[in-house]
PDB file of C-alpha atoms in Angstrom:
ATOM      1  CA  UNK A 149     -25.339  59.777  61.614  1.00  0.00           C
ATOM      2  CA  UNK A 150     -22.890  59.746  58.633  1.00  0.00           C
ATOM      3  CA  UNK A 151     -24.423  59.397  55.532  1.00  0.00           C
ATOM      4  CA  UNK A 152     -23.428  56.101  53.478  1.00  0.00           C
ATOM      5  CA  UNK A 153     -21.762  58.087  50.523  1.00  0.00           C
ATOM      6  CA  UNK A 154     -19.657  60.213  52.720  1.00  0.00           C
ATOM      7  CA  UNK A 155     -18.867  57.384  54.702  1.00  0.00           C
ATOM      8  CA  UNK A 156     -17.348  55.355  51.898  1.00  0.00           C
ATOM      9  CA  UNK A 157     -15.763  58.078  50.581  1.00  0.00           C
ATOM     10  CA  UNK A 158     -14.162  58.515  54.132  1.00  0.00           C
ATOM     11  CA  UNK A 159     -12.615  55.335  53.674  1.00  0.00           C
ATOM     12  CA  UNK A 160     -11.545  55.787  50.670  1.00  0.00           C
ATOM     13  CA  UNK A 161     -10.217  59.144  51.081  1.00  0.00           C
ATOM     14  CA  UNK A 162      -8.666  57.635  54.369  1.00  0.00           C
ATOM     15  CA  UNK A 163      -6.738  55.082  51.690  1.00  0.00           C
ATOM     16  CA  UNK A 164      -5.571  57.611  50.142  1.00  0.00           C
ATOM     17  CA  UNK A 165      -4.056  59.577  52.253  1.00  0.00           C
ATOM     18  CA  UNK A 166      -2.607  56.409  53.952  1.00  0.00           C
ATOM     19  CA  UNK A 167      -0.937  56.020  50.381  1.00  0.00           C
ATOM     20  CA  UNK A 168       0.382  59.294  50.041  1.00  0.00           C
ATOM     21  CA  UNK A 169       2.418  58.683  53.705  1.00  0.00           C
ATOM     22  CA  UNK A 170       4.096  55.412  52.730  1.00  0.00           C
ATOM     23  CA  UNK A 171       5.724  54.935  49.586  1.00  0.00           C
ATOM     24  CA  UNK A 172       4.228  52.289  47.364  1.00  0.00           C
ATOM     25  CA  UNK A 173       7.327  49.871  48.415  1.00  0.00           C
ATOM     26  CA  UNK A 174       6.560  50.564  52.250  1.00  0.00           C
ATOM     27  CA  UNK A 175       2.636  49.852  51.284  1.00  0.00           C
ATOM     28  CA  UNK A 176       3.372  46.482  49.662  1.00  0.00           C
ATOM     29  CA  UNK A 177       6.051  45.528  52.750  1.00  0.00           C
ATOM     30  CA  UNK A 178       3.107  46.373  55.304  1.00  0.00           C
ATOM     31  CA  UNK A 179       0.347  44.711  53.522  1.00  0.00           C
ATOM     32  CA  UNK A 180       2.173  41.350  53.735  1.00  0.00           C
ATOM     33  CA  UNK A 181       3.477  41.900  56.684  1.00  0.00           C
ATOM     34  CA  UNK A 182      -0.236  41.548  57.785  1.00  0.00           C
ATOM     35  CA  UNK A 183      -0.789  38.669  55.158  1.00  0.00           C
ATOM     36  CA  UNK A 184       1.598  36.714  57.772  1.00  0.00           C
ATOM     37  CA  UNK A 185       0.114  37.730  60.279  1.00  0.00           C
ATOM     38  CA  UNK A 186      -3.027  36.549  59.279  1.00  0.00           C
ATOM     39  CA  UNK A 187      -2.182  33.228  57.980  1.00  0.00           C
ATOM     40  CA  UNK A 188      -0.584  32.969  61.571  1.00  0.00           C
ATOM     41  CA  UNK A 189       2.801  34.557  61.660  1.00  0.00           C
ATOM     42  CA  UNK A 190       5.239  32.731  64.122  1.00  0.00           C
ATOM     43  CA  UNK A 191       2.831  29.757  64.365  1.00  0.00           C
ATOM     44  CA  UNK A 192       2.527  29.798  60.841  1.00  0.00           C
ATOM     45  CA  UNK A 193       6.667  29.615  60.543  1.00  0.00           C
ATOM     46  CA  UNK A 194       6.724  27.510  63.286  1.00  0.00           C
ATOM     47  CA  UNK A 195       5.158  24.371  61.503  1.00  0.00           C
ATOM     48  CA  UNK A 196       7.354  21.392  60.532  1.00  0.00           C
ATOM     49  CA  UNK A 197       4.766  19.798  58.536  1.00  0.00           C
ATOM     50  CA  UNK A 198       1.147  18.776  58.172  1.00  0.00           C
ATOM     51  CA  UNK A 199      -1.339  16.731  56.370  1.00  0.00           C
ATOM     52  CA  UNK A 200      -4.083  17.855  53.869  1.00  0.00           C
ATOM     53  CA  UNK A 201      -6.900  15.387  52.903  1.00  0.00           C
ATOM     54  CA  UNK A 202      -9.538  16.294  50.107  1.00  0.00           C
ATOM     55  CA  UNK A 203     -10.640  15.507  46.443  1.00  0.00           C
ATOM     56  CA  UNK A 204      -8.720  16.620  43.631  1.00  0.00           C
ATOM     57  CA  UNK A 205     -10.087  16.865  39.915  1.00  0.00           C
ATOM     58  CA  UNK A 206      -7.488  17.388  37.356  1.00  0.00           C
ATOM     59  CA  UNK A 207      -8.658  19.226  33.827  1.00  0.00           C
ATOM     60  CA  UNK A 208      -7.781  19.026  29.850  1.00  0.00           C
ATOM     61  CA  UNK A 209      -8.967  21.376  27.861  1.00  0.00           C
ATOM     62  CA  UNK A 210     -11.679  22.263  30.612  1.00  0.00           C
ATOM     63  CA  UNK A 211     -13.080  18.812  30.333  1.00  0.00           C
ATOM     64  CA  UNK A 212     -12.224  16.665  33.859  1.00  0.00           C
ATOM     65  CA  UNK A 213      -9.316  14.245  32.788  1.00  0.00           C
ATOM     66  CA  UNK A 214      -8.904  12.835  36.572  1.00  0.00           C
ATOM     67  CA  UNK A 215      -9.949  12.187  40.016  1.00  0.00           C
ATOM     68  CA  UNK A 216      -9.081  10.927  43.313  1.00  0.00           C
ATOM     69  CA  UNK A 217      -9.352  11.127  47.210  1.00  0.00           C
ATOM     70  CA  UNK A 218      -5.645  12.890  47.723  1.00  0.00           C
ATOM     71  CA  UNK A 219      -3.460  13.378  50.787  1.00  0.00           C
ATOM     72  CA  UNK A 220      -0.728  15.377  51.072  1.00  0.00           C
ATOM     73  CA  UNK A 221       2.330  15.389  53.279  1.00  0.00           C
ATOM     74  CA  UNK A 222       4.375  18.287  53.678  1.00  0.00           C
ATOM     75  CA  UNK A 223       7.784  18.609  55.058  1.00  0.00           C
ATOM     76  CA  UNK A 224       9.332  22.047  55.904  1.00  0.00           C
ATOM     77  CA  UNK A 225      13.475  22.306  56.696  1.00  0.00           C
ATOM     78  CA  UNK A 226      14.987  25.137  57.960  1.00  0.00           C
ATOM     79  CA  UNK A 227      16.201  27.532  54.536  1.00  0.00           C
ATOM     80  CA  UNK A 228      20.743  26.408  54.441  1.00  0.00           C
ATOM     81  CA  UNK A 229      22.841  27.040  51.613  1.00  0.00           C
ATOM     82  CA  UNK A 230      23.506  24.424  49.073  1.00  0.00           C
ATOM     83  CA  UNK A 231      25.700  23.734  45.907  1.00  0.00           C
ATOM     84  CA  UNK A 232      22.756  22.509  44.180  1.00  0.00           C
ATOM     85  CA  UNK A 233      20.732  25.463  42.687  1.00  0.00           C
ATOM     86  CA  UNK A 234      17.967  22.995  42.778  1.00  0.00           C
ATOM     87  CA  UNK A 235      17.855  22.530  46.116  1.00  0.00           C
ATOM     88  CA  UNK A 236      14.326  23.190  47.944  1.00  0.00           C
ATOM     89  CA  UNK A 237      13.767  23.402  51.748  1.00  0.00           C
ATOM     90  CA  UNK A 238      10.158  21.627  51.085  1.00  0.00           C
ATOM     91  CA  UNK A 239       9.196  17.919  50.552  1.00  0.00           C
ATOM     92  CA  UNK A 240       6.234  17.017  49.365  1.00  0.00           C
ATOM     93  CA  UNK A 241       4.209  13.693  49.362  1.00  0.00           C
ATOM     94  CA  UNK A 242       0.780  13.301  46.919  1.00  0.00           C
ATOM     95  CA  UNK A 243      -0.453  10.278  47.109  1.00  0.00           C
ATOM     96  CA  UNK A 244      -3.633   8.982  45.080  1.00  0.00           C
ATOM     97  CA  UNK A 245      -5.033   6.024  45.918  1.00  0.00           C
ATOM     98  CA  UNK A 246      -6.487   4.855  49.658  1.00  0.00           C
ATOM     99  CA  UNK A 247      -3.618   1.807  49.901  1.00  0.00           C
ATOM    100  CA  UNK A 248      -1.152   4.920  49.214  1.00  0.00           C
ATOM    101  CA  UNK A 249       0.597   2.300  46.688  1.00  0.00           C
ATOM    102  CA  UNK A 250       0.715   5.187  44.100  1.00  0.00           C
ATOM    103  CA  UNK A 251       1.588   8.753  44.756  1.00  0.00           C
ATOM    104  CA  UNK A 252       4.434  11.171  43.459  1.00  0.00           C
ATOM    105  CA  UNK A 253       7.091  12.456  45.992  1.00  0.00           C
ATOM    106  CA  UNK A 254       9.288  15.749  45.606  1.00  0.00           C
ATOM    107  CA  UNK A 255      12.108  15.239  48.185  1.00  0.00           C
ATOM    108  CA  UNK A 256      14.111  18.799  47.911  1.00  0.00           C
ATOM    109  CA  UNK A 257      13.590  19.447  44.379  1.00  0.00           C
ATOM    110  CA  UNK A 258      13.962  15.942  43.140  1.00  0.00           C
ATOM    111  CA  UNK A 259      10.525  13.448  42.389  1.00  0.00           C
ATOM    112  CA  UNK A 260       9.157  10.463  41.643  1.00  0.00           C
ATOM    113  CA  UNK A 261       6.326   8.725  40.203  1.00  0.00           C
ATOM    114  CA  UNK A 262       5.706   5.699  42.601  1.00  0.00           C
ATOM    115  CA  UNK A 263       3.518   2.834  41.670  1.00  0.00           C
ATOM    116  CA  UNK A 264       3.809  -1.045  42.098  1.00  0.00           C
ATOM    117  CA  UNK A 265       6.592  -1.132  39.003  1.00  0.00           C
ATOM    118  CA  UNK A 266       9.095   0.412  41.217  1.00  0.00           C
ATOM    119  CA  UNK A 267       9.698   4.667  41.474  1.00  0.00           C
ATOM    120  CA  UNK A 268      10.773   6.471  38.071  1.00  0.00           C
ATOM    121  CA  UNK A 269      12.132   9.963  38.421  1.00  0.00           C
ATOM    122  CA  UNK A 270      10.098  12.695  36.980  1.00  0.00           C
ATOM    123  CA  UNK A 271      11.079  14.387  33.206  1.00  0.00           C
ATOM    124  CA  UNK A 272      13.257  17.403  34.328  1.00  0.00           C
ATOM    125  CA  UNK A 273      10.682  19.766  32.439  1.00  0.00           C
ATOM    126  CA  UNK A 274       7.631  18.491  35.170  1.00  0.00           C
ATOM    127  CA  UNK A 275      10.421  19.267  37.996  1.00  0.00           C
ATOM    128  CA  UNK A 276      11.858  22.757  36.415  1.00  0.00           C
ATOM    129  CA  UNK A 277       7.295  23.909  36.265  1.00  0.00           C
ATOM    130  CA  UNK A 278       7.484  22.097  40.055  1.00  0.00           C
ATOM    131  CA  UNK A 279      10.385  23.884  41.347  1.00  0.00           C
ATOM    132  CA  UNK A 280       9.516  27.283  39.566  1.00  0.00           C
ATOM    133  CA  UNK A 281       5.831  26.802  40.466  1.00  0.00           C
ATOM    134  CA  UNK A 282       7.153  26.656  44.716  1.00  0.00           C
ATOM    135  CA  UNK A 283       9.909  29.178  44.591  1.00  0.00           C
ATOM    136  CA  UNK A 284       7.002  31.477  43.176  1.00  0.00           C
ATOM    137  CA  UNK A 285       4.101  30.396  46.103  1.00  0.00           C
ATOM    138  CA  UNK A 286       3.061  33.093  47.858  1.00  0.00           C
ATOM    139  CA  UNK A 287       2.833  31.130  51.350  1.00  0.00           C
ATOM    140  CA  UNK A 288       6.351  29.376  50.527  1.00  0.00           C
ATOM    141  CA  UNK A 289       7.593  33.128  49.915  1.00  0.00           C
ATOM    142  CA  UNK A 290       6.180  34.719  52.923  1.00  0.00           C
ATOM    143  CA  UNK A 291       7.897  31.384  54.806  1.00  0.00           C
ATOM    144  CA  UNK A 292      11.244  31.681  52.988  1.00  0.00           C
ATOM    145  CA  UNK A 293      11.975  34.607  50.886  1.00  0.00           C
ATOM    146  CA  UNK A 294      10.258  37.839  52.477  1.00  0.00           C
ATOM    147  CA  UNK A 295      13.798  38.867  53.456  1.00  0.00           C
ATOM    148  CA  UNK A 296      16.037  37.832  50.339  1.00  0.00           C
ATOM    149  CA  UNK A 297      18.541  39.849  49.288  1.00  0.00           C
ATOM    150  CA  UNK A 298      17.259  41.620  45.800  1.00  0.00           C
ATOM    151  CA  UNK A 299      13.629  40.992  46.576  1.00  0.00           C
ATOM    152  CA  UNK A 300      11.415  43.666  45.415  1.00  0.00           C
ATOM    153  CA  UNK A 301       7.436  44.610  46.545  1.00  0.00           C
ATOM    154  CA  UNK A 302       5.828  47.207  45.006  1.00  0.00           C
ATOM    155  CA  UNK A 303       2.093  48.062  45.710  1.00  0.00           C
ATOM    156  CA  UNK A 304       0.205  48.183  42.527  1.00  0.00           C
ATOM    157  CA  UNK A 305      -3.148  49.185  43.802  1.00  0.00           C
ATOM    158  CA  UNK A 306      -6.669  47.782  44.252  1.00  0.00           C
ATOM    159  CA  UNK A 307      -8.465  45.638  42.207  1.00  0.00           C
ATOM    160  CA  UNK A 308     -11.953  43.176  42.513  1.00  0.00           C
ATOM    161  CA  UNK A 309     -11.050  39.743  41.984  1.00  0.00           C
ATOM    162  CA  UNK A 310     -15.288  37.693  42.007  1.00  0.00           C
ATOM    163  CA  UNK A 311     -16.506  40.663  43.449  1.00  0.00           C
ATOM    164  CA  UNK A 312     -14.007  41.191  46.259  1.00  0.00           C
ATOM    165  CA  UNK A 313     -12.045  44.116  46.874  1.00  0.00           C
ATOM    166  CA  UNK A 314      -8.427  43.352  47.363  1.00  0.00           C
ATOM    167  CA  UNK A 315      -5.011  44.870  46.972  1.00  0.00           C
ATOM    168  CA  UNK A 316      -2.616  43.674  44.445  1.00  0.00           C
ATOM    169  CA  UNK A 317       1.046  43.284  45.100  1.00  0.00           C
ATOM    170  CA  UNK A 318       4.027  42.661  42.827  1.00  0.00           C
ATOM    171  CA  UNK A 319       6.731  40.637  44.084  1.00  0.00           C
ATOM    172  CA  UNK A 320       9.748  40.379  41.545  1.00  0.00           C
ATOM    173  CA  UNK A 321      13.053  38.620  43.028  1.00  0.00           C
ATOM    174  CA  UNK A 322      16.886  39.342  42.182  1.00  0.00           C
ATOM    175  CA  UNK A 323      16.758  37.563  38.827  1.00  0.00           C
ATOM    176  CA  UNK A 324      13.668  39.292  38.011  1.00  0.00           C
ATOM    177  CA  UNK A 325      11.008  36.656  38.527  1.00  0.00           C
ATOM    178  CA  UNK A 326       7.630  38.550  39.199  1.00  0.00           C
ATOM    179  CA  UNK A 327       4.336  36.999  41.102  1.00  0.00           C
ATOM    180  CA  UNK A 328       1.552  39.509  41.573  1.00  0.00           C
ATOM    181  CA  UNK A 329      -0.731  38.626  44.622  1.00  0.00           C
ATOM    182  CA  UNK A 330      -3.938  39.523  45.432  1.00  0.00           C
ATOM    183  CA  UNK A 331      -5.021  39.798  48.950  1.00  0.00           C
ATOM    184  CA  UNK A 332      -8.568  40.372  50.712  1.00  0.00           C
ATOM    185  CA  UNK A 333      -9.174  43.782  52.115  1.00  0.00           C
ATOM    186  CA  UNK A 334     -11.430  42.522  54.806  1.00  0.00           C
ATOM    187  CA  UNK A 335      -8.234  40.539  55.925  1.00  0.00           C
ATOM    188  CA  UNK A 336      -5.533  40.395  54.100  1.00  0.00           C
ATOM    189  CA  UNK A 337      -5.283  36.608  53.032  1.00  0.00           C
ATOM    190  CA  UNK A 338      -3.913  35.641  49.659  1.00  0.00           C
ATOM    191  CA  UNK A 339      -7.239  34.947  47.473  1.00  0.00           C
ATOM    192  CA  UNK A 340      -5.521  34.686  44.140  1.00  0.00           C
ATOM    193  CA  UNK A 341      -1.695  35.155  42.594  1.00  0.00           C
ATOM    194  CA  UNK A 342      -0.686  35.568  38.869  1.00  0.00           C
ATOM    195  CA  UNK A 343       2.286  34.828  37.020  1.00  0.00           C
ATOM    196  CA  UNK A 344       3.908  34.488  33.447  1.00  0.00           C
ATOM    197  CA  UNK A 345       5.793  31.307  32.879  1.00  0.00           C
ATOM    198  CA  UNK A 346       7.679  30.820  29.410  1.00  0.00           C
ATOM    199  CA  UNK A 347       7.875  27.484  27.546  1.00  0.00           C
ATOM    200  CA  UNK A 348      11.774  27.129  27.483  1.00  0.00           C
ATOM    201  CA  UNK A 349      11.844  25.369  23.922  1.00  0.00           C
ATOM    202  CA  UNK A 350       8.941  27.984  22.223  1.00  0.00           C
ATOM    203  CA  UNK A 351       9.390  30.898  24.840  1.00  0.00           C
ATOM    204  CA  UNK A 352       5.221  30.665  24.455  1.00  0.00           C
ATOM    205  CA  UNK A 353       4.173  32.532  28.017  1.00  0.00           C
ATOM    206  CA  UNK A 354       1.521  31.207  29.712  1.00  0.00           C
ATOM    207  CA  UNK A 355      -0.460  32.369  32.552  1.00  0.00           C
ATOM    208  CA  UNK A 356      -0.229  30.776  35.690  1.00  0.00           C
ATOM    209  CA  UNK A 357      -3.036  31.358  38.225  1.00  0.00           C
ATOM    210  CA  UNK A 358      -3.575  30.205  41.627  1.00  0.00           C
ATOM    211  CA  UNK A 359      -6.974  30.783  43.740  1.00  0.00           C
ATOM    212  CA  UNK A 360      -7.486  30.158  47.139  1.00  0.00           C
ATOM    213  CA  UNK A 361     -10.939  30.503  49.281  1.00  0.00           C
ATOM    214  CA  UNK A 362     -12.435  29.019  52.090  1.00  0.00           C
ATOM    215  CA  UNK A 363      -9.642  29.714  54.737  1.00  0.00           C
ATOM    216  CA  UNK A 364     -10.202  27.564  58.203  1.00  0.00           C
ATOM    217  CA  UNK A 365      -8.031  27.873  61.041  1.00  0.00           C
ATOM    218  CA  UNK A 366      -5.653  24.480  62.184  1.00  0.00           C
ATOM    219  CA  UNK A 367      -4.984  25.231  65.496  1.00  0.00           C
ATOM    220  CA  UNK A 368      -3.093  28.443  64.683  1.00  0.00           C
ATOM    221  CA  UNK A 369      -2.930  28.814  61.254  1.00  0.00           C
ATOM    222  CA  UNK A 370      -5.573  30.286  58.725  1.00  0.00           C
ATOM    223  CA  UNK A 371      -5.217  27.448  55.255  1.00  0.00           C
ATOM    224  CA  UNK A 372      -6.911  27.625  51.976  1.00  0.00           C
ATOM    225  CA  UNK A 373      -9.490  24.891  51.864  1.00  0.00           C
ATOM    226  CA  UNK A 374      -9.932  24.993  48.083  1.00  0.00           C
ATOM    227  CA  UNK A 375      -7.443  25.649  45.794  1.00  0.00           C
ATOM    228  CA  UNK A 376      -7.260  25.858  42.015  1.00  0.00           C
ATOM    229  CA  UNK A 377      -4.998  26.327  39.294  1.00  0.00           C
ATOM    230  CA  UNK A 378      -5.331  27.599  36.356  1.00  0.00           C
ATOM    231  CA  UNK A 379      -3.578  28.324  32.707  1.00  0.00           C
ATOM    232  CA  UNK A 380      -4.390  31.081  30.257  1.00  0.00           C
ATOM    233  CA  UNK A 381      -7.689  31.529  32.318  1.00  0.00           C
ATOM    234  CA  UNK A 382      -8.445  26.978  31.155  1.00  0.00           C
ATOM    235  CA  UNK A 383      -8.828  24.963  34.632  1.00  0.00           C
ATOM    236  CA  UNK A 384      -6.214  22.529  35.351  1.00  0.00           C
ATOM    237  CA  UNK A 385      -6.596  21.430  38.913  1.00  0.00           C
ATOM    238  CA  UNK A 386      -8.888  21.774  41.775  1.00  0.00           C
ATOM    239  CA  UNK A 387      -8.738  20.897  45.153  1.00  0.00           C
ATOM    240  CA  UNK A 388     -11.481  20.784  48.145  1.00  0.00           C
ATOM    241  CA  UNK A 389     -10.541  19.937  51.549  1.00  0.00           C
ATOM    242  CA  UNK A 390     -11.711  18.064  53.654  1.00  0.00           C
ATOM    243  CA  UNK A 391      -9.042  17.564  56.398  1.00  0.00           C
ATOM    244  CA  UNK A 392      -6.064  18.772  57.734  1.00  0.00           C
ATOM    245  CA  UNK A 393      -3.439  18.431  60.803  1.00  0.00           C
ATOM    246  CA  UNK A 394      -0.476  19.657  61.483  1.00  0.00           C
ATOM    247  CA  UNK A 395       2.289  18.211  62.855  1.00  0.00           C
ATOM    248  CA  UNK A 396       1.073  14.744  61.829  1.00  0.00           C
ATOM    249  CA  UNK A 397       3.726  13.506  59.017  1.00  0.00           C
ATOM    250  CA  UNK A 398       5.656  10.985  59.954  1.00  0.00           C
ATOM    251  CA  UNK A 399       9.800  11.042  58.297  1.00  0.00           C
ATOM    252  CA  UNK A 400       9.123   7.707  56.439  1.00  0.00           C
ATOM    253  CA  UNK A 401       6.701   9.685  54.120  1.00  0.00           C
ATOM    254  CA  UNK A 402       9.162  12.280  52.577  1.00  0.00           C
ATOM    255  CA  UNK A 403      11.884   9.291  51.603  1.00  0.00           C
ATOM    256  CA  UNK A 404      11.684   6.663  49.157  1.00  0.00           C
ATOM    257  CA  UNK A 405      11.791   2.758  50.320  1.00  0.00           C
ATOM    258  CA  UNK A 406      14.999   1.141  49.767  1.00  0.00           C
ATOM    259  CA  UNK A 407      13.524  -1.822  48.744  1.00  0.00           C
ATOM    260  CA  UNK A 408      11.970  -0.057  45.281  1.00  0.00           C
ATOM    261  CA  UNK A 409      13.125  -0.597  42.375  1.00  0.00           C
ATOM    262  CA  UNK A 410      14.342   2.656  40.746  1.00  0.00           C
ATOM    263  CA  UNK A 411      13.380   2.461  37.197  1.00  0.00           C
ATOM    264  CA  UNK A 412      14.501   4.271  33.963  1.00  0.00           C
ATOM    265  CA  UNK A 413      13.768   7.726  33.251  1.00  0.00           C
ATOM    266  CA  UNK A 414      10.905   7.862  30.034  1.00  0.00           C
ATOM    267  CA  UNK A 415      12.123   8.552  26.352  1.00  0.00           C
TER     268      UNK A 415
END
């Protein structure tokens, strides 16, 4: 029988040398290589779009500022070129109250608030954090941007993220936009990512974290039950599942109805 020290450092010493064949860019490219494969690979990419059920708490200052029963639609296109450098191949329905008579939709990299009033387009600075915030999503990367032109993984070691070993990753794009995931050892799934976002008017950076845990399988496909989000380490939003289907969006959620009234941008 192998003792327990020499058998760790068998494993670790079997890391090692597992590092020292592969460069650190070949590491990185493997390791989420298996992240997709994990999540679900081709049934992962396969999906159209789905529907996520669960309570959401939104945070001030660490003190809890909202909260509601949310579902979310999601709509996945096929990646095309487009003259708007806005442009997003993912729609996105939240809506926030059981009737569904208020909810925000992002159709492509556009939004709306919707309530009874009518639907007022969000402040470009909510859509520039929304659009950023996507573009840099691990799972919308893995989907859409693992094989970009100019994109860049680099294997930056391990590190214990609440007591779990993982390995981190750095993922910086052809305009230099860097995420740093974080993904479980024991099976590669995404458990947190990290990047630096700068406040356009102060060019303040702030720290954007993600977290995801409790991963169940839909059908397929392995999804983060609970997510949260966080800024300069202060909670901002939390969500806990409680259902989720894919394949169950109908089109009519990812447009708005003609008969709204469109109402004025706020001052």
């Amino acid at each position: 029988m192998v003792p327990a020290v020499l058998a760790v450092g068998l494993v670790f010493a079997t890391g090692y040398f597992t590092l020292a064949a592969q460069t650190r860019q070949e590491r990185a490219k493997h390791l989420l290589d298996q992240c997709l494969k994990a999540i679900g690979g081709d049934a992962f990419l396969a999906v159209r779009n789905m529907v996520q059920k669960g309570r959401a708490y939104s945070f001030r200052r660490q003190n809890l500022r909202g909260l509601a029963v949310m579902s979310i639609f999601t709509r996945f296109e096929p990646m095309r070129e487009s003259d708007d450098p806005n442009w997003l191949p993912v729609s996105r329905r939240e809506v926030y109250t059981e009737k569904g008579d208020y909810y925000v939709l992002f159709q492509n990299g556009k939004g709306w608030e919707v309530t009874f009033r009518g639907a007022r387009p969000l402040p470009e600075e909510s859509l520039r954090r929304y659009r950023e915030s996507t573009r840099r999503d691990i799972f919308y990367i893995l989907r859409y941007r693992f094989n970009e032109p100019g994109m860049y993984f680099y294997y930056a070691g391990t590190e214990i993220i609440d007591n779990v070993p993982t390995h981190a990753i750095e993922i910086v794009d052809g305009q230099g936009e860097a995420v740093t995931v974080y993904l479980r050892m024991s099976d590669n799934l995404p458990v947190q990512q990290v990047y630096i976002r700068r406040d356009p008017k102060t060019r303040i950076p702030y720290e954007e974290k993600s977290i995801f845990s409790q991963y169940r399988k839909v059908g397929q496909v392995a999804l983060p039950w609970n997510v949260q989000r966080r800024r300069d380490d202060s909670k901002i939003f939390e969500l806990f599942g409680q259902t989720a289907e894919i394949g169950r969006a109908p089109a009519e959620m990812f447009a708005l109805k003609r008969k709204l009234t469109i109402l004025p941008l706020k001052p």
